[in-house]
Coordinates of C-alpha atoms in Angstrom, one line a residue:
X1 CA 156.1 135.7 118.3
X2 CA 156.6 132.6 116.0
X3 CA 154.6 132.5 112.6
X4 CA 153.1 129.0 113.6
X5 CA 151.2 126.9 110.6
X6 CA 147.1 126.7 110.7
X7 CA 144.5 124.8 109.4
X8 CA 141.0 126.4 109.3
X9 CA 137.9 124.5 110.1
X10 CA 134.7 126.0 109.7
X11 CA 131.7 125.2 107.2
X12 CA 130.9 129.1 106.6
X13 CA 133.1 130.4 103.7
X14 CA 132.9 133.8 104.7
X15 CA 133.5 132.9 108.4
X16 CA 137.0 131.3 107.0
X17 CA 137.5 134.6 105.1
X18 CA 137.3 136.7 107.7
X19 CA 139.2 134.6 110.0
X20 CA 142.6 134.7 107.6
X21 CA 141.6 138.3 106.8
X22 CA 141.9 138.8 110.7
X23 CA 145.5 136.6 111.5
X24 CA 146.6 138.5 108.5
X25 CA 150.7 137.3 108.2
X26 CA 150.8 136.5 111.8
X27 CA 150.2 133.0 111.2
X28 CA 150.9 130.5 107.9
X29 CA 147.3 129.1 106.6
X30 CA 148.1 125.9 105.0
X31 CA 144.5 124.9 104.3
X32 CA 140.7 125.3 105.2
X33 CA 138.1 122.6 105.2
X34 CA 134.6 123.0 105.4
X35 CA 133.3 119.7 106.7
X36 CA 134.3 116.8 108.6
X37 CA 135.9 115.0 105.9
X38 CA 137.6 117.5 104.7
X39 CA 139.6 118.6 107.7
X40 CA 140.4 115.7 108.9
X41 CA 142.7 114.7 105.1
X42 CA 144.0 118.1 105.6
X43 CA 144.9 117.8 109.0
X44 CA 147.0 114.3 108.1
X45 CA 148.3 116.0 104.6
X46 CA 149.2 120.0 106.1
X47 CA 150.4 118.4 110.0
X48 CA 149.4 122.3 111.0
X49 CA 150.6 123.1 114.8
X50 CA 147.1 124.4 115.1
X51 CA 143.8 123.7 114.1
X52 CA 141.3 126.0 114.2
X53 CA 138.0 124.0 114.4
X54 CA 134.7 124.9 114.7
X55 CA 132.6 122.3 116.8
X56 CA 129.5 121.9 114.8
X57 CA 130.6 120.9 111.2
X58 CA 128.6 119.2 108.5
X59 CA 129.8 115.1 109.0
X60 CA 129.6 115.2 112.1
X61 CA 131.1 117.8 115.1
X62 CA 135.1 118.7 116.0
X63 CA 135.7 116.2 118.3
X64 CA 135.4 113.6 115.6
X65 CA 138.0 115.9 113.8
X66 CA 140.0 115.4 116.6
X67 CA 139.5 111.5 117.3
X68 CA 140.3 110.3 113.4
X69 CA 143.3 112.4 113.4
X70 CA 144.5 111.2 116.6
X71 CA 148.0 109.4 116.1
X72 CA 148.2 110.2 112.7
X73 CA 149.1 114.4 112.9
X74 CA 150.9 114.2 116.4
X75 CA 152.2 117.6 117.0
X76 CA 148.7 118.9 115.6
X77 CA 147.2 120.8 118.7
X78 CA 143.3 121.9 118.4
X79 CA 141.8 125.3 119.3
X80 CA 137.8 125.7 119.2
X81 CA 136.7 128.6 117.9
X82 CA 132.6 128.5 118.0
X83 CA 129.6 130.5 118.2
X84 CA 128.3 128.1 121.0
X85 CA 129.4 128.6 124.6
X86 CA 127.5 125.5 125.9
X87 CA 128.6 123.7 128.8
X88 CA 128.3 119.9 127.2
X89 CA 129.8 121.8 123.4
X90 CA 132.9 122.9 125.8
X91 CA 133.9 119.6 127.8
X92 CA 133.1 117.7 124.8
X93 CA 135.3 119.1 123.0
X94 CA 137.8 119.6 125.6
X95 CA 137.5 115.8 126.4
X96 CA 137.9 114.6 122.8
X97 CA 141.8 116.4 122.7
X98 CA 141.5 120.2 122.3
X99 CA 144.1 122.2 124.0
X100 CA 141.7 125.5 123.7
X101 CA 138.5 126.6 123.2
X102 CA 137.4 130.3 122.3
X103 CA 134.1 132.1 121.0
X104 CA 134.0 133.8 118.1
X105 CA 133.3 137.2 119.4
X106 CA 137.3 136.7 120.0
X107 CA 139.3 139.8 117.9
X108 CA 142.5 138.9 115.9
X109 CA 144.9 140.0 117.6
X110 CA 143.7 137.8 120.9
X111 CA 142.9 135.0 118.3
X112 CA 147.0 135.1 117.3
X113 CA 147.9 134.9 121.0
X114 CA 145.7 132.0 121.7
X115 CA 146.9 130.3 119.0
X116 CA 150.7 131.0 120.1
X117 CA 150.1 130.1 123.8
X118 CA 148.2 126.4 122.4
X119 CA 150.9 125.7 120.5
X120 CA 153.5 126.4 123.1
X121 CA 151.1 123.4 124.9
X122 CA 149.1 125.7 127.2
X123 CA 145.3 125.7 127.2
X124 CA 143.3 128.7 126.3
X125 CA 140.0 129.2 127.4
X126 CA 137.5 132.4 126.9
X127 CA 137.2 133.6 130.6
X128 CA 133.1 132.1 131.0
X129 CA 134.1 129.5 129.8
X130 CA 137.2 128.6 131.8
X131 CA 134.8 127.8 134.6
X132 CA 132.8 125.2 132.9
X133 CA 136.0 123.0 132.1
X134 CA 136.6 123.3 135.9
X135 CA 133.4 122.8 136.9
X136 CA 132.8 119.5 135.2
X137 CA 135.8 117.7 136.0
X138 CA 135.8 118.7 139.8
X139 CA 132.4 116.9 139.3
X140 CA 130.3 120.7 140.5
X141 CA 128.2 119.7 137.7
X142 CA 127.3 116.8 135.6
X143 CA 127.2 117.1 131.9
X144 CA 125.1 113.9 130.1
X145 CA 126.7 111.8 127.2
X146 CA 123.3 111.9 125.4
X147 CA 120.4 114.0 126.1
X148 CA 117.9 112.5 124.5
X149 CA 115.3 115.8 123.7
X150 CA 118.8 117.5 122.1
X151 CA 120.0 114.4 120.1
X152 CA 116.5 115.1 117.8
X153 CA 117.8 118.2 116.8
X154 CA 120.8 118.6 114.0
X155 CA 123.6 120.6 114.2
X156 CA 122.4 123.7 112.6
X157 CA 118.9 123.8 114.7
X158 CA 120.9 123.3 118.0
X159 CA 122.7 126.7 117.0
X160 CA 120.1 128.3 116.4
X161 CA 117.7 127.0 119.4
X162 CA 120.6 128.7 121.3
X163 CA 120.5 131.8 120.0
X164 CA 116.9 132.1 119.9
X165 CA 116.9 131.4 123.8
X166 CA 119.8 134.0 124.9
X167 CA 117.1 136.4 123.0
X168 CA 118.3 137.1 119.6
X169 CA 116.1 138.3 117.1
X170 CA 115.8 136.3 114.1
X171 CA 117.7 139.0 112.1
X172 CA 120.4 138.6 114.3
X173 CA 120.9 135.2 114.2
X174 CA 121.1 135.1 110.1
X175 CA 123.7 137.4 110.7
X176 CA 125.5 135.6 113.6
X177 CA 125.6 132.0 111.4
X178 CA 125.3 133.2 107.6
X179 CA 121.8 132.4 106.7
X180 CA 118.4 133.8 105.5
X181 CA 116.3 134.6 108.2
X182 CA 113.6 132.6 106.7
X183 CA 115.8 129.4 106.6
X184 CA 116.1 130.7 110.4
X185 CA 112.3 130.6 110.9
X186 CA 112.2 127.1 109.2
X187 CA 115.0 125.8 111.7
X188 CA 113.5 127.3 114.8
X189 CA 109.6 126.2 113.7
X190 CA 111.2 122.7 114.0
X191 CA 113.4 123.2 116.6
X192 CA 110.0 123.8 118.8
X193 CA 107.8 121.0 117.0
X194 CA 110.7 118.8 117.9
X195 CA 110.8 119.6 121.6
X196 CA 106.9 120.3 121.9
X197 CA 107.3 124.0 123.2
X198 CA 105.6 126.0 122.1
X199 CA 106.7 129.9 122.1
X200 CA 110.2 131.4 122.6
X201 CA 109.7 131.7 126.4
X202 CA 109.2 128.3 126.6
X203 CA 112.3 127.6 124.8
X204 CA 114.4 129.5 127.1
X205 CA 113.5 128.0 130.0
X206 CA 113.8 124.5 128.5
X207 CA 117.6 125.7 127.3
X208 CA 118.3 127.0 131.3
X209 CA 117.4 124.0 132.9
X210 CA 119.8 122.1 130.5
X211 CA 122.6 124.6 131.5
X212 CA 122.9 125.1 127.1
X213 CA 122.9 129.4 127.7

């Protein structure tokens, strides 16, 4: 297998960590950026064959990674690698340029072969979410540009809205996104104020019906 050059994108230090702890010397990491900004100089500076790139990134998300590097790193390829397996965070993403798009409950040794078959030019998709990609562009279902309930929350809130809906405890997801579980109960107190619900149950069902579980 070639030893193909990587960027990684991801606004959690020890998320980075234990991503090049994981690739070990299968792959060359030229550089890691924790924010928009960031990735997207060394993107244009490293021209990496792959990009690693979480969606939700302080700046902005991924695919505006993807859109101000376009033309300017153009052998780069982009693999997602994300805690969120939402339908509109997949075929966003997918529709702003990324050749890929995996979770993050991935292991290393699949993590090197998606990253070998996306630079080779295939596309890499975890198996659930393979169908979403399909789904959307047979037009099975229809994924809005802005919903306008979700557009009040931020990035971090939306993460944890999700997880709070699939039924994590608060404990778990401080340990899923590398936070206090208090700064957890902050974000989900206004995650519900926002969308007027009013208990977990509520939440759920109002994250179903927008196909975001």
């Amino acid at each position: 297998m070639t030893r193909h050059s990587v960027v990684i994108v991801d606004d959690h230090a020890m998320f980075r960590a234990g991503v090049r702890a994981e690739l070990g010397d299968a792959v060359e990491v030229l550089a890691e950026a924790a924010d928009v900004d960031e990735a997207v100089a060394a993107v244009i500076a490293q021209q990496p064959e792959v990009v690693l790139l979480d969606v939700h990134l302080p700046g902005g998300g991924g695919a505006d990674v993807i859109r101000r590097t376009h033309g300017k790193a153009a052998d780069t390829r982009f693999l997602a690698l994300s805690v969120s397996d939402a339908a509109e965070d997949v075929i966003g993403t997918i529709r702003a340029g990324a050749r890929g798009y995996v979770t993050k409950t991935i292991t290393g040794a699949e993590l090197v072969a998606a990253i070998d078959r996306v630079a080779a030019g295939d596309a890499v998709f975890s198996p659930r979410l393979a169908g979403f990609v399909l789904d959307a562009f047979a037009g099975t279902i229809e994924v809005a540009a802005v919903d306008e309930d979700l557009d009040r929350l931020t990035e971090r809130e939306r993460e944890v809205m999700r997880l709070i809906a699939r039924g994590y405890s608060y404990k778990e997801v401080a340990s899923e996104l590398f936070i206090s579980i208090k700064t957890v109960e902050t974000h989900m107190g206004s995650v519900l104020r926002k969308l007027q619900l009013s208990s977990r149950h509520e939440l759920t069902r109002w994250a179903s019906e927008r196909r975001l579980l």
